[in-house]
JSON list of C-alpha atoms and ligand atoms in Angstrom, two decimals:
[
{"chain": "V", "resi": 8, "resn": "UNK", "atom": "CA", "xyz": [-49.14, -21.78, 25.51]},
{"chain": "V", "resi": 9, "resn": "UNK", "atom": "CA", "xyz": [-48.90, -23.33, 22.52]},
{"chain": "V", "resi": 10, "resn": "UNK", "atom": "CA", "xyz": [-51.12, -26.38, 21.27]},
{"chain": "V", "resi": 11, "resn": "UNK", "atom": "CA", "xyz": [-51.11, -28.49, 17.82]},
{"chain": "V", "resi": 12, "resn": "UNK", "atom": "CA", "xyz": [-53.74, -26.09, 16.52]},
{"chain": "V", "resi": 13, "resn": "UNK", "atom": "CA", "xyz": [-52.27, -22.65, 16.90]},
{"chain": "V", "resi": 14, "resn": "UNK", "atom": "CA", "xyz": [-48.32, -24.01, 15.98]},
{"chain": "V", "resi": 15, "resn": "UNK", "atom": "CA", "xyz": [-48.85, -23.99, 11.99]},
{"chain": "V", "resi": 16, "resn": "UNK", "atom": "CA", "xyz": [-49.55, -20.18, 11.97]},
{"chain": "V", "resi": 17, "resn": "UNK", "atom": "CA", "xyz": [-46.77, -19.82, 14.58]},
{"chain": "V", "resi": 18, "resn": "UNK", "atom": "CA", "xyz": [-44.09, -21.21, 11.79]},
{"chain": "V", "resi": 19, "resn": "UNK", "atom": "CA", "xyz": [-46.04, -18.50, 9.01]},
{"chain": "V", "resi": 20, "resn": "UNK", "atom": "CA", "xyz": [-45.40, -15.66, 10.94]},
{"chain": "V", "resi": 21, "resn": "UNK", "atom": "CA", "xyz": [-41.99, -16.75, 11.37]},
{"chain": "V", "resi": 22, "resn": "UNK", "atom": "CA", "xyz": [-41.29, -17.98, 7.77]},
{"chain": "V", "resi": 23, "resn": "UNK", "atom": "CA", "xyz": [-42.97, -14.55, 6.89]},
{"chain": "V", "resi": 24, "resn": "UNK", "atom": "CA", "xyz": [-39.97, -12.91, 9.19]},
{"chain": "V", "resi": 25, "resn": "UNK", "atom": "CA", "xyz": [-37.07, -14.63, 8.08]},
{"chain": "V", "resi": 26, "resn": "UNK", "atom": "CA", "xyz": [-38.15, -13.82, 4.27]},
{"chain": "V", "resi": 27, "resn": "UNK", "atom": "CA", "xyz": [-38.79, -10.03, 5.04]},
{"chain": "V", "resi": 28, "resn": "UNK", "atom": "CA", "xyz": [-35.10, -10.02, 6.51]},
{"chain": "V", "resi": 29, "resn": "UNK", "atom": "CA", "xyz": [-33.80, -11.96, 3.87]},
{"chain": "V", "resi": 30, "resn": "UNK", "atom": "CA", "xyz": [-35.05, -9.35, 1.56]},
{"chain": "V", "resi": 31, "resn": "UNK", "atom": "CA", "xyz": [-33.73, -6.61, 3.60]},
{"chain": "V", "resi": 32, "resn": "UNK", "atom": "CA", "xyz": [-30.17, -8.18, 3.54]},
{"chain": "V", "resi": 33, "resn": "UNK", "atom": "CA", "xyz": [-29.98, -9.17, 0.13]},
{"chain": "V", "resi": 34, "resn": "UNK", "atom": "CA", "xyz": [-31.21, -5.05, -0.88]},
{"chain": "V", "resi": 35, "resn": "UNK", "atom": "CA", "xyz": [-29.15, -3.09, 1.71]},
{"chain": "V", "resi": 36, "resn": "UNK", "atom": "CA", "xyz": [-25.64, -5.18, 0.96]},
{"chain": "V", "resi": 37, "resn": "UNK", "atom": "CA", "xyz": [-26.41, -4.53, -2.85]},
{"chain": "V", "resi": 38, "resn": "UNK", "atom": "CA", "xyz": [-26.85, -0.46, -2.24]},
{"chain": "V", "resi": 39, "resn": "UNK", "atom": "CA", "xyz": [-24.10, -0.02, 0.49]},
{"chain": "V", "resi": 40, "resn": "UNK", "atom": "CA", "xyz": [-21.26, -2.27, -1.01]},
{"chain": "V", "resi": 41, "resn": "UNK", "atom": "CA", "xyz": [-21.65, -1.87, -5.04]},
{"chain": "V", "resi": 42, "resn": "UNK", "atom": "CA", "xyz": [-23.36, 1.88, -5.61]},
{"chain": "V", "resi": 43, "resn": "UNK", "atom": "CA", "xyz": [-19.89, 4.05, -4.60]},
{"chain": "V", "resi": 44, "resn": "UNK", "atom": "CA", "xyz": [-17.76, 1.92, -6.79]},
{"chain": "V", "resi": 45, "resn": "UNK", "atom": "CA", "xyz": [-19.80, 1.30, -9.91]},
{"chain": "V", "resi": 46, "resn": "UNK", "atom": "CA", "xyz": [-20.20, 3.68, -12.77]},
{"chain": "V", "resi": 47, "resn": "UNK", "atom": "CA", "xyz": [-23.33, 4.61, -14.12]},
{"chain": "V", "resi": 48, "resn": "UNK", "atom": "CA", "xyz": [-23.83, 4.32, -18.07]},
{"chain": "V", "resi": 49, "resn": "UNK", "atom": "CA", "xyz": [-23.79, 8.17, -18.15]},
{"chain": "V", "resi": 50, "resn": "UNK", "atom": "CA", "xyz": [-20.70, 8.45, -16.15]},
{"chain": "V", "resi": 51, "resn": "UNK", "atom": "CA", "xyz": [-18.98, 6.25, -18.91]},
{"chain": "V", "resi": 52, "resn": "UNK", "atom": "CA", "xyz": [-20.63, 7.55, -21.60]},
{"chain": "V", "resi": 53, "resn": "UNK", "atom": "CA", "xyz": [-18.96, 11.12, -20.37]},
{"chain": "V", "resi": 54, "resn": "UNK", "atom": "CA", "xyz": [-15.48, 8.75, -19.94]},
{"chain": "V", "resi": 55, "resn": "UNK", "atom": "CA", "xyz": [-15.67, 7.55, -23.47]},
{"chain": "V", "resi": 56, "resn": "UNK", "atom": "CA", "xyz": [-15.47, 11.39, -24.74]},
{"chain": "V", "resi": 57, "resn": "UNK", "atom": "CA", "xyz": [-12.93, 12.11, -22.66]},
{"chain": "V", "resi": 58, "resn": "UNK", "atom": "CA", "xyz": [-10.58, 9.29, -21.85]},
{"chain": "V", "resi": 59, "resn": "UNK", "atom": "CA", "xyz": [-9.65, 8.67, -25.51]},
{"chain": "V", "resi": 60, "resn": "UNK", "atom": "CA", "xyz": [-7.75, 12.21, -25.42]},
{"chain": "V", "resi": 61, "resn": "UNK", "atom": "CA", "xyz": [-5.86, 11.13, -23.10]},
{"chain": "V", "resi": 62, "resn": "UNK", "atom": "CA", "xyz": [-4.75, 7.87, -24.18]},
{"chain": "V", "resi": 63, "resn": "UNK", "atom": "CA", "xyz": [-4.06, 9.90, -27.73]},
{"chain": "V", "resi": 64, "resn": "UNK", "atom": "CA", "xyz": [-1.31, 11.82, -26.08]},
{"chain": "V", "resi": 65, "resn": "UNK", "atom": "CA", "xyz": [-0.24, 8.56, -24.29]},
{"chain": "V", "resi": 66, "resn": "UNK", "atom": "CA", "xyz": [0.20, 7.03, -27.84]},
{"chain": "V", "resi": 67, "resn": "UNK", "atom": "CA", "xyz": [2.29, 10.17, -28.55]},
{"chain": "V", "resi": 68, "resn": "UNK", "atom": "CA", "xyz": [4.54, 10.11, -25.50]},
{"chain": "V", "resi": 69, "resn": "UNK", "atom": "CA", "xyz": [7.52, 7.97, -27.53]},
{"chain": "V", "resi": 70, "resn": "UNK", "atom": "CA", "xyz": [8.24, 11.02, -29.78]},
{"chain": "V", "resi": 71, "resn": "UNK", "atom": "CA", "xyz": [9.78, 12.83, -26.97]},
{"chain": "V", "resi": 72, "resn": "UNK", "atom": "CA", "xyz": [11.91, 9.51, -26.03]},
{"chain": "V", "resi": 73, "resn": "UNK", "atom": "CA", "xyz": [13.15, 9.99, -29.99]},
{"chain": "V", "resi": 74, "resn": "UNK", "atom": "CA", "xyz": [13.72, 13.37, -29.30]},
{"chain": "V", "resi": 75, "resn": "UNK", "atom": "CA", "xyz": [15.98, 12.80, -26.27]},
{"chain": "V", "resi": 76, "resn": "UNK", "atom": "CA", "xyz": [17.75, 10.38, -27.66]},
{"chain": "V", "resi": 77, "resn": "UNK", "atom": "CA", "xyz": [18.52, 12.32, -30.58]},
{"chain": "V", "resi": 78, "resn": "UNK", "atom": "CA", "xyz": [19.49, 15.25, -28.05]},
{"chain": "V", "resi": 79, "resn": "UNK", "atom": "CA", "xyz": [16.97, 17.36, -29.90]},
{"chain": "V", "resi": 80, "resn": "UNK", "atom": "CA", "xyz": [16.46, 19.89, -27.25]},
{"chain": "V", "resi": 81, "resn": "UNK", "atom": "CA", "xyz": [14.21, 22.29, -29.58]},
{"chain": "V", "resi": 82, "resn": "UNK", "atom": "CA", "xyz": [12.05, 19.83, -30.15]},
{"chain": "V", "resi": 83, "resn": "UNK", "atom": "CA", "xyz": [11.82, 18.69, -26.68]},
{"chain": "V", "resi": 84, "resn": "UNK", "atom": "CA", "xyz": [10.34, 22.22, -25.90]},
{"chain": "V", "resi": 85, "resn": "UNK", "atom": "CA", "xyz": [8.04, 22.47, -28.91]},
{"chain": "V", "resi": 86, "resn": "UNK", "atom": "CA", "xyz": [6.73, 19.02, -28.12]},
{"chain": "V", "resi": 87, "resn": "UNK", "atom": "CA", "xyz": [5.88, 20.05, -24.36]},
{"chain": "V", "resi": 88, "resn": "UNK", "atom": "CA", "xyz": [4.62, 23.22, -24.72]},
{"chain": "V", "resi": 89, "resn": "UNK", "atom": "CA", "xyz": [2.66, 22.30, -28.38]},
{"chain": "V", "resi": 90, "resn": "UNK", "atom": "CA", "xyz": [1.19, 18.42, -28.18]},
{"chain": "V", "resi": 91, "resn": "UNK", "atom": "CA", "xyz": [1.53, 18.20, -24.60]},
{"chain": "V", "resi": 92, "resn": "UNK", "atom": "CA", "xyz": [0.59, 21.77, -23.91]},
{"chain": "V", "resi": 93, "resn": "UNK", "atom": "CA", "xyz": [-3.00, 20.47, -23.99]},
{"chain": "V", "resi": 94, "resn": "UNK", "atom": "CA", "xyz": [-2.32, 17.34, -21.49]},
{"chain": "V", "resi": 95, "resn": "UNK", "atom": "CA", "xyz": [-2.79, 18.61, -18.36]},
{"chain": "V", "resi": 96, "resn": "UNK", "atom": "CA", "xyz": [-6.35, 19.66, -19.05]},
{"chain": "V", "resi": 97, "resn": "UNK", "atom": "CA", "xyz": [-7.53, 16.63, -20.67]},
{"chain": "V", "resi": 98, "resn": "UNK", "atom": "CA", "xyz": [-6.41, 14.85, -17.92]},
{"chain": "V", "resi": 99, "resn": "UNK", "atom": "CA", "xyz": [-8.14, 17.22, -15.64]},
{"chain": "V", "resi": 100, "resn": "UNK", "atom": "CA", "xyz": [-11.12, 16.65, -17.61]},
{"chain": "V", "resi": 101, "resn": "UNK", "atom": "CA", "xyz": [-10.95, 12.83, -17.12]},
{"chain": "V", "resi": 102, "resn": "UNK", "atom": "CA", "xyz": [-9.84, 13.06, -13.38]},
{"chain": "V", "resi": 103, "resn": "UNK", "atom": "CA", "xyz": [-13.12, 15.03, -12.63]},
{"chain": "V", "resi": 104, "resn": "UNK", "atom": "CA", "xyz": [-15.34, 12.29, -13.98]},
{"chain": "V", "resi": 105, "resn": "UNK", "atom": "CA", "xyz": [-13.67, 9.63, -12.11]},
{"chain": "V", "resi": 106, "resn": "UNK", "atom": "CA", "xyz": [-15.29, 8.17, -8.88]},
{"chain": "V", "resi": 107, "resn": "UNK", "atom": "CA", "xyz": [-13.90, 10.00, -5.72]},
{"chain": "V", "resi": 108, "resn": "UNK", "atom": "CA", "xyz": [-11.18, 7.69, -4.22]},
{"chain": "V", "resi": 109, "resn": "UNK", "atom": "CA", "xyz": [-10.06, 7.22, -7.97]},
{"chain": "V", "resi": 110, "resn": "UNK", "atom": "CA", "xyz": [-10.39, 10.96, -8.83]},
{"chain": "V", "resi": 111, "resn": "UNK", "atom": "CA", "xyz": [-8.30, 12.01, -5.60]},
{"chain": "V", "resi": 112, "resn": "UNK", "atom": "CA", "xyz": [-5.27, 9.69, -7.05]},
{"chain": "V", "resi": 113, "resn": "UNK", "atom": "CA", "xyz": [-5.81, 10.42, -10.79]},
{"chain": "V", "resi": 114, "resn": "UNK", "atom": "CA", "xyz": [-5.43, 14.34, -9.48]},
{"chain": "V", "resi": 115, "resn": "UNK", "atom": "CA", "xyz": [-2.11, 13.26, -7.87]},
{"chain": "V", "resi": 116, "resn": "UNK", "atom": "CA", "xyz": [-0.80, 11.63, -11.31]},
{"chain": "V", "resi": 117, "resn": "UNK", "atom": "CA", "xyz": [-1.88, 14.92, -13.25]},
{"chain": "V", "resi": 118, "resn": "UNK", "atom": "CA", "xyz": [-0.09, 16.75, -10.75]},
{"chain": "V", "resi": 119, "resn": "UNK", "atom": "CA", "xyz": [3.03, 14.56, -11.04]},
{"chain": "V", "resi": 120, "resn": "UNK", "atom": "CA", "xyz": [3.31, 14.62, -14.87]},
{"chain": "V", "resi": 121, "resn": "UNK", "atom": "CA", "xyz": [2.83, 18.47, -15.18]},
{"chain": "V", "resi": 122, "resn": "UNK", "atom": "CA", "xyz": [5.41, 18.46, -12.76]},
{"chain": "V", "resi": 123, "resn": "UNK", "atom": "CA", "xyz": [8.09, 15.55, -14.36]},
{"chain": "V", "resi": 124, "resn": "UNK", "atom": "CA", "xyz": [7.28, 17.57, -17.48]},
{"chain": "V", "resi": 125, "resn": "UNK", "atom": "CA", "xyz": [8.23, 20.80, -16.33]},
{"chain": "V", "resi": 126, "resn": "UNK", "atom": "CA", "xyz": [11.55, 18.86, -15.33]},
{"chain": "V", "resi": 127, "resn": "UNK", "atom": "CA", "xyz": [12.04, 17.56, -18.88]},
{"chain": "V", "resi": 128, "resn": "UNK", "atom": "CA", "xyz": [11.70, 21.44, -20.35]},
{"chain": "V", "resi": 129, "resn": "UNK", "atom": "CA", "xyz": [14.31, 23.10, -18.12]},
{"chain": "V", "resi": 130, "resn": "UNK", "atom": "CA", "xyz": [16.95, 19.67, -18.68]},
{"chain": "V", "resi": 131, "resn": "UNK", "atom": "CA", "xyz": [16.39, 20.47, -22.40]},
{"chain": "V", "resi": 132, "resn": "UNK", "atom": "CA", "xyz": [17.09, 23.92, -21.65]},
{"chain": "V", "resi": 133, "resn": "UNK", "atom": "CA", "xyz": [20.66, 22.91, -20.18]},
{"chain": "V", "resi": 134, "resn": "UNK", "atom": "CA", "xyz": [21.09, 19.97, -22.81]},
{"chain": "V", "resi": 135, "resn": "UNK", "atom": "CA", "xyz": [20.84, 17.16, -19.75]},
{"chain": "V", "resi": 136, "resn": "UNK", "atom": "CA", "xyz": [20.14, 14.11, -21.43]},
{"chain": "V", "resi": 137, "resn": "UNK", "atom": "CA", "xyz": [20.57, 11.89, -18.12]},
{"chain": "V", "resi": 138, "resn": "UNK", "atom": "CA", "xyz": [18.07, 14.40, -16.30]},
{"chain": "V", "resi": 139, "resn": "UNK", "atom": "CA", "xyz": [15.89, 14.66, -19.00]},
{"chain": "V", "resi": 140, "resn": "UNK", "atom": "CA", "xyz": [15.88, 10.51, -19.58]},
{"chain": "V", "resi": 141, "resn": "UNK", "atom": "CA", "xyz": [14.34, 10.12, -16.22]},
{"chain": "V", "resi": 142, "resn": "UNK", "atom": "CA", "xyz": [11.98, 13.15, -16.22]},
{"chain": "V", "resi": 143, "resn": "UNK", "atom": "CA", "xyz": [10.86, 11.37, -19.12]},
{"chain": "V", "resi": 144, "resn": "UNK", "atom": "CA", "xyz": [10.24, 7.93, -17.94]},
{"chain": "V", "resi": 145, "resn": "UNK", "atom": "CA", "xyz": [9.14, 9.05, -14.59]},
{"chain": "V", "resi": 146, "resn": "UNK", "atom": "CA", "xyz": [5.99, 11.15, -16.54]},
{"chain": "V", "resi": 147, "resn": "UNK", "atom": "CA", "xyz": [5.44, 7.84, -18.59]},
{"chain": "V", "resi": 148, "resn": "UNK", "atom": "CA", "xyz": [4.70, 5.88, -15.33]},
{"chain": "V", "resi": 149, "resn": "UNK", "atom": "CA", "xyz": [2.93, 8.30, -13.78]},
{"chain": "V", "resi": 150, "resn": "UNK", "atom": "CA", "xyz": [0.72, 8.82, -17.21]},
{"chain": "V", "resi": 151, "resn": "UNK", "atom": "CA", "xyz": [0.33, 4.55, -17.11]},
{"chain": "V", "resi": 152, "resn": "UNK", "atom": "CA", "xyz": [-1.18, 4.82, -13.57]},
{"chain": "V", "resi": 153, "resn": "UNK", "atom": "CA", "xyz": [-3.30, 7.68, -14.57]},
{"chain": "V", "resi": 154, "resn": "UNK", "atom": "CA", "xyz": [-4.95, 5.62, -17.31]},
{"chain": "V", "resi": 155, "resn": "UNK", "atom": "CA", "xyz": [-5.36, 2.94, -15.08]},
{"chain": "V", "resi": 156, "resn": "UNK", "atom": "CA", "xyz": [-7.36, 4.60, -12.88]},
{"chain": "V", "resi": 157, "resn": "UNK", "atom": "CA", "xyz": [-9.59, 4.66, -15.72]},
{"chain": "V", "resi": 158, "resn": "UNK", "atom": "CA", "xyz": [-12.59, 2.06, -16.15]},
{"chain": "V", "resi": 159, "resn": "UNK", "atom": "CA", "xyz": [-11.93, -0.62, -18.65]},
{"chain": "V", "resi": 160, "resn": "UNK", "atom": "CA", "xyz": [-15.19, 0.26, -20.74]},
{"chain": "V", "resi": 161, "resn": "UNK", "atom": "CA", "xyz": [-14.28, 3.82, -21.13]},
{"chain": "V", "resi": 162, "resn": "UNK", "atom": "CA", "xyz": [-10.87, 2.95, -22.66]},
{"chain": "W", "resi": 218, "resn": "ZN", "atom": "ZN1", "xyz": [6.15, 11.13, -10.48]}
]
């Protein structure tokens, strides 16, 4: 039973509770919703090498545009096998350091643009400016979405 003496201690104890259990919700929320999807200053540190290579190549990218317009097929093939020869590891290189669910896509892109890029070669090969137009612009987009998988401080 309670009485007018023992009631103040009563509403300590529970005051005590219901801080303890704010504390708790306020600290678990903050580990299980933010950790997974937040970088740590070493993660972008490692980005900031790497990323930049990328974006280098992206910067590049037009030349070939030029060179398809121009129906300059030996050029085409130089470009993708000298420049561009080095893409697909840099972007392996970035995909790696990426956070899972952003890695697993950024792995998809890489695959895509070896793959558009491959297209481009062989439509040089048989002087298919239509083919190689849209090989082209397809390995553009997928290269766009690739960097945007990329945090904003590492870019
Ligand atoms: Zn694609």
């Amino acid at each position: 039973m309670f009485n007018k003496m023992q009631w103040p201690r009563w509403r300590s104890v529970i005051s005590l509770f219901l801080a303890v259990m704010a504390t708790c919700l306020v600290g678990c929320g903050r580990a299980n919703v933010a950790q997974p999807t937040t970088y740590s200053a070493e993660q972008i540190a490692q980005l900031e090498i790497f990323a930049p290579r990328v974006t280098e190549l992206r910067d590049r990218f037009p030349e070939l545009e030029d060179y398809i317009q121009k129906k300059d097929w030996v050029d085409i093939s130089s470009f993708i096998h000298g420049p561009m020869g080095e893409l697909r590891v840099r972007l392996e290189r970035v995909a790696a350091r990426l956070l899972p669910q952003a890695a697993e896509q950024a792995k998809y892109y890489a695959e895509e643009i070896g793959t558009h890029l491959e297209k481009l070669d062989a439509a040089a090969t048989d002087y298919n400016q239509i083919v190689a137009g849209k090989e082209y612009r397809e390995a553009l987009d997928d290269l766009d979405a690739f960097i945007a998988l990329i945090p904003d401080e590492a870019v």
